[in-house]
Coordinates of C-alpha atoms in Angstrom, one line a residue:
M93 CA 59.9 19.6 69.9
A94 CA 60.9 16.1 68.8
Q95 CA 62.9 15.6 65.6
S96 CA 61.0 16.4 62.4
Y97 CA 61.8 16.1 58.7
I98 CA 60.4 18.1 55.7
V99 CA 60.8 16.2 52.5
F100 CA 60.9 17.2 48.8
Q101 CA 61.7 15.3 45.6
A102 CA 63.2 17.6 43.1
Y103 CA 64.9 16.0 40.1
G104 CA 64.9 16.5 36.3
H105 CA 64.1 19.8 34.8
E106 CA 65.4 23.0 36.3
S107 CA 61.8 24.3 36.6
I108 CA 61.2 21.6 39.3
L109 CA 64.3 22.7 41.2
Q110 CA 63.1 26.4 41.0
E111 CA 59.7 25.4 42.4
C112 CA 61.5 23.7 45.3
L113 CA 63.7 26.7 45.9
F114 CA 60.7 29.0 46.0
A115 CA 59.0 26.7 48.5
L116 CA 62.1 26.8 50.7
L117 CA 62.1 30.6 50.6
T118 CA 58.5 30.8 51.7
L119 CA 59.2 28.1 54.4
S120 CA 62.1 30.2 55.7
K121 CA 60.0 33.4 55.5
Q122 CA 57.3 31.9 57.8
H123 CA 59.7 30.9 60.6
A124 CA 61.9 33.0 62.8
N125 CA 65.5 31.9 63.5
G126 CA 65.5 28.9 65.7
E127 CA 61.9 27.9 65.2
L128 CA 62.9 25.0 62.9
K129 CA 66.0 24.0 64.9
D130 CA 64.7 20.5 65.3
T131 CA 63.6 20.2 61.7
Q132 CA 65.8 19.0 58.8
V133 CA 64.8 19.6 55.2
C134 CA 65.6 16.5 53.1
I135 CA 65.7 16.9 49.3
Y136 CA 65.9 13.9 47.1
T137 CA 67.6 15.2 43.9
D138 CA 69.8 14.4 41.0
Q139 CA 71.4 17.8 41.2
P140 CA 72.5 18.6 44.8
E141 CA 75.1 21.0 43.4
W142 CA 72.3 23.2 42.1
F143 CA 71.0 23.7 45.6
Q144 CA 74.4 23.8 47.3
K145 CA 75.4 27.0 45.3
I146 CA 72.7 28.8 47.4
K147 CA 74.3 30.8 50.2
D148 CA 73.1 31.9 53.6
C149 CA 70.1 29.6 53.7
P150 CA 69.1 29.3 57.4
L151 CA 67.3 26.0 56.9
Q152 CA 69.0 22.7 57.7
L153 CA 69.3 21.3 54.2
H154 CA 70.2 17.6 53.6
F155 CA 70.5 16.0 50.2
R156 CA 69.8 12.4 49.2
T157 CA 71.4 12.1 45.7
I158 CA 69.4 10.0 43.3
D159 CA 70.3 9.2 39.7
A160 CA 68.3 8.1 36.6
A161 CA 68.8 4.5 37.5
Q162 CA 67.4 5.0 41.0
V163 CA 64.4 6.9 39.6
K164 CA 63.8 4.2 37.0
A165 CA 63.9 1.5 39.7
W166 CA 61.5 3.5 41.9
R167 CA 59.1 3.9 39.0
G168 CA 58.8 0.1 39.2
E169 CA 57.6 -2.5 36.8
I170 CA 54.5 -0.3 36.1
D171 CA 56.7 2.6 35.1
F172 CA 54.6 5.1 37.1
V173 CA 56.1 8.5 37.9
H174 CA 54.0 8.9 41.1
R175 CA 55.3 5.6 42.5
V176 CA 58.6 7.4 43.1
K177 CA 57.0 9.5 45.8
I178 CA 56.0 6.3 47.7
E179 CA 59.5 4.9 47.5
V180 CA 61.0 8.2 48.6
L181 CA 58.9 8.1 51.7
R182 CA 59.6 4.5 52.4
D183 CA 63.3 5.3 52.2
M184 CA 62.8 8.2 54.6
A185 CA 60.9 6.1 57.1
R186 CA 63.6 3.4 57.0
T187 CA 66.4 5.8 57.6
H188 CA 64.9 8.4 59.9
T189 CA 62.8 8.4 63.1
G190 CA 60.4 11.2 63.8
A191 CA 57.7 13.3 62.1
I192 CA 57.9 13.3 58.3
L193 CA 56.1 16.0 56.3
Y194 CA 56.4 15.4 52.5
L195 CA 55.5 18.2 50.0
D196 CA 55.4 18.3 46.2
T197 CA 57.6 21.1 45.0
D198 CA 54.7 23.2 43.6
V199 CA 53.8 24.7 47.0
C200 CA 54.3 27.8 49.0
F201 CA 54.0 28.2 52.7
L202 CA 51.3 30.5 54.2
N203 CA 51.9 29.9 57.9
K204 CA 54.2 28.3 60.4
L205 CA 54.5 24.5 60.4
T206 CA 55.4 24.1 64.1
D207 CA 51.9 23.0 65.2
V208 CA 51.5 20.5 62.3
L209 CA 54.9 19.0 63.0
Q210 CA 54.1 18.6 66.7
K211 CA 50.8 17.0 65.9
I212 CA 52.5 14.5 63.5
N213 CA 54.9 13.6 66.3
D214 CA 51.8 13.1 68.5
G215 CA 50.5 10.6 65.9
H216 CA 48.2 12.6 63.7
L217 CA 48.1 12.0 59.9
Y218 CA 47.9 14.8 57.4
M219 CA 47.3 15.4 53.7
H220 CA 46.6 18.7 51.9
V221 CA 42.9 19.1 51.5
Q222 CA 39.9 16.9 51.0
E223 CA 38.9 17.3 47.3
S224 CA 35.7 15.3 47.2
I225 CA 33.9 12.1 48.0
V226 CA 34.6 9.5 45.2
K227 CA 31.0 9.1 44.2
E228 CA 30.5 12.9 43.7
D229 CA 32.2 12.6 40.3
I230 CA 33.5 16.2 40.5
N231 CA 35.7 15.8 37.4
P232 CA 36.1 13.2 34.6
I233 CA 39.0 11.3 36.1
F234 CA 37.3 11.0 39.5
A235 CA 34.1 9.8 37.7
K236 CA 36.2 7.1 35.9
L237 CA 37.6 6.1 39.3
H238 CA 34.1 5.9 40.7
R239 CA 32.9 3.6 37.9
F240 CA 36.0 1.4 38.2
L241 CA 35.5 1.0 42.0
Q242 CA 31.8 0.2 41.5
K243 CA 32.5 -2.4 38.8
N244 CA 35.3 -4.0 40.8
N245 CA 33.9 -4.2 44.3
P246 CA 35.3 -6.0 46.2
L247 CA 38.6 -4.8 44.6
K248 CA 41.2 -7.4 43.8
V249 CA 44.6 -6.1 45.1
G250 CA 47.2 -8.8 44.5
N251 CA 46.3 -11.7 46.8
E252 CA 43.8 -9.6 48.7
T253 CA 40.3 -8.4 48.1
I254 CA 39.2 -5.1 49.6
E255 CA 35.7 -3.7 50.1
I256 CA 36.0 0.0 49.2
S257 CA 33.0 2.3 49.6
T258 CA 32.5 5.0 47.1
D259 CA 31.7 7.2 50.1
A260 CA 35.4 7.3 50.7
A261 CA 37.0 10.8 50.6
M262 CA 39.6 11.7 48.0
W263 CA 42.4 13.9 49.4
N264 CA 45.0 15.8 47.6
A265 CA 48.4 14.0 48.1
G266 CA 50.6 17.0 47.4
V267 CA 51.2 17.1 51.2
L268 CA 51.6 13.9 53.3
G269 CA 52.3 14.0 57.0
F270 CA 53.0 11.0 59.2
H271 CA 55.3 9.7 61.9
S272 CA 58.0 7.1 60.9
R273 CA 56.2 4.5 63.0
H274 CA 53.4 4.7 60.4
A275 CA 55.8 3.2 57.8
P276 CA 53.7 0.0 57.3
L277 CA 51.0 2.3 55.8
L278 CA 53.5 3.1 53.0
D279 CA 54.0 -0.6 52.2
K280 CA 50.2 -0.9 51.9
V281 CA 50.1 2.2 49.6
L282 CA 52.8 0.7 47.4
Y283 CA 51.2 -2.7 47.2
F284 CA 47.9 -1.2 46.3
T285 CA 49.4 1.1 43.6
D286 CA 51.5 -1.7 42.0
N287 CA 48.5 -3.9 41.7
V288 CA 45.6 -1.5 40.9
Y289 CA 47.6 0.6 38.4
K290 CA 47.7 -2.5 36.2
Q291 CA 43.9 -2.5 36.2
F292 CA 43.3 1.3 36.2
S293 CA 46.3 3.1 34.7
K294 CA 45.4 6.6 35.9
H295 CA 47.5 9.0 37.9
V296 CA 45.0 9.2 40.7
V297 CA 45.7 5.6 41.8
E298 CA 48.6 6.7 44.1
Q299 CA 46.5 9.6 45.4
F300 CA 43.6 7.3 46.2
A301 CA 45.9 4.8 47.8
F302 CA 47.2 7.4 50.2
S303 CA 43.7 8.7 50.9
W304 CA 42.3 5.3 51.5
Y305 CA 45.0 3.8 53.8
F306 CA 45.6 7.0 55.8
Q307 CA 41.9 7.3 56.5
Q308 CA 41.7 3.7 57.6
E309 CA 44.3 4.4 60.2
A310 CA 43.0 7.7 61.6
P311 CA 40.9 10.8 60.8
L312 CA 42.9 12.9 58.4
K313 CA 43.9 16.5 59.1
S314 CA 44.3 19.2 56.5
T315 CA 47.3 21.5 55.9
V316 CA 45.3 24.0 53.8
R317 CA 46.0 26.8 56.3
E318 CA 49.7 26.2 56.2
V319 CA 50.3 25.3 52.5
F320 CA 49.1 26.6 49.1
H321 CA 49.4 23.8 46.5
Y322 CA 49.3 25.3 43.0
W323 CA 49.2 21.9 41.1
H324 CA 46.7 23.3 38.7
F325 CA 48.9 26.4 37.7
K326 CA 51.9 25.0 35.9
E327 CA 52.4 28.5 34.4
M328 CA 53.9 29.4 37.8
R329 CA 57.1 27.9 36.4
V330 CA 57.3 30.7 33.8
Y331 CA 57.1 33.3 36.6
L332 CA 59.7 31.5 38.8
S333 CA 62.2 31.2 35.9
S334 CA 61.9 34.9 35.2
F335 CA 62.0 35.8 39.0
F336 CA 65.2 33.8 39.7
A337 CA 66.9 35.1 36.5
Y338 CA 66.2 38.7 37.5
F339 CA 67.2 38.3 41.1
K340 CA 70.2 36.0 40.4
D341 CA 72.5 38.1 42.6
A342 CA 70.2 38.5 45.5
S343 CA 71.0 37.2 48.9
W344 CA 68.8 34.6 50.7
S345 CA 67.2 37.3 52.9
E346 CA 66.5 39.5 49.9
L347 CA 64.9 36.6 48.0
E348 CA 62.8 35.7 51.0
K349 CA 61.5 39.3 51.0
Y350 CA 61.0 39.4 47.2
T351 CA 58.8 36.3 47.2
E352 CA 56.0 38.8 48.0
L353 CA 56.4 40.1 44.4
V354 CA 55.1 36.8 43.0
Q355 CA 51.4 37.6 43.3
W356 CA 50.2 34.2 42.1
H357 CA 46.5 34.9 42.7
A358 CA 46.3 37.6 40.1
P359 CA 47.5 35.5 37.1
M360 CA 45.4 32.6 38.3
Q361 CA 42.3 34.9 38.1
D362 CA 43.4 36.2 34.7
K363 CA 43.7 32.6 33.5
C364 CA 40.2 31.7 34.7
S365 CA 38.7 34.8 33.1
F366 CA 40.4 34.0 29.8
Y367 CA 39.0 30.5 29.6
Q368 CA 35.5 31.6 30.7
N369 CA 35.4 34.3 28.0
R370 CA 37.1 32.4 25.2
N371 CA 34.8 32.2 22.2
G372 CA 34.2 29.3 19.9
L373 CA 36.6 30.3 17.2
E374 CA 39.4 30.7 19.8
K375 CA 38.6 27.2 21.1
M376 CA 38.7 25.8 17.5
R377 CA 42.0 27.5 16.9
R378 CA 43.3 26.2 20.2
I379 CA 44.3 29.6 21.5
Y380 CA 45.6 29.2 25.0
W381 CA 46.2 31.7 27.8
Q382 CA 49.8 33.0 28.0
P383 CA 51.2 34.4 31.3
R384 CA 52.4 38.0 31.2
I385 CA 55.8 38.3 32.9
P386 CA 55.9 41.1 35.5
N387 CA 58.3 44.0 35.4
W388 CA 60.2 42.9 38.5
G389 CA 62.1 46.2 38.8
A390 CA 58.9 48.2 38.7
L391 CA 57.2 45.9 41.2
L392 CA 60.2 46.2 43.5
Q393 CA 59.8 50.0 43.5
Q394 CA 56.1 49.9 44.0
M395 CA 56.0 47.4 46.8
F396 CA 59.2 48.2 48.8

């Protein structure tokens, strides 16, 4: 297989680094030795030493050190956190040639990536999963985007005007797969984001920009079989903090095995049930669901 790159941005709070480490463990777990021999994992981070203390990792890890000044520059004049992702990918496409698969840190891998990486090398474009059609108004923020696009059609984007149909699909941008030869798409995404965010300062601007320009280039493919993206379950960070503290002396191969102990689907169901059954008084008192930390030792005995 031609050269491929898996990309993460992991900077700031340790909880983000722990998400990235858990993602790496599940990535490694899904692939036998040698299956990713043509794939480098590139991590943009302000704390490479945090990752470098990890021993026996079979993945080809490479670090691009970024500091606060770089992050600030990449947030741009609009000071938009999701703009950093676009700049990370532009930097990758400038300095590497091959298939690029970007992932947010809050993911875990469910299957091998070899087929996805091969198809990216063949020219296919990927995102995570189609969430909706813009005009379907499936949540308040998408409804606001719909109204904005209706009111501003054609849309003024810098010196350009763009006709955007509200029949356009909105995809989750937690996964982005493209070949480096598609780098001009990233310039379009950045230009759109810089100009439209000034008119509509919502976090979905970057997501819509990727969705729109990738779809204009080719039919999008989904990575939902390969990747679980738990963007809506920030409480996972509590579990991961406890998990890595308990297994702080475990080897890479042991941690890889122990990822099975993190049964994320059970607390997600618990959280949904809590909010479905919360009464009016609890809502008024702003009582929120709190995750219950597993007894890792007991789980270890029960499952292995």
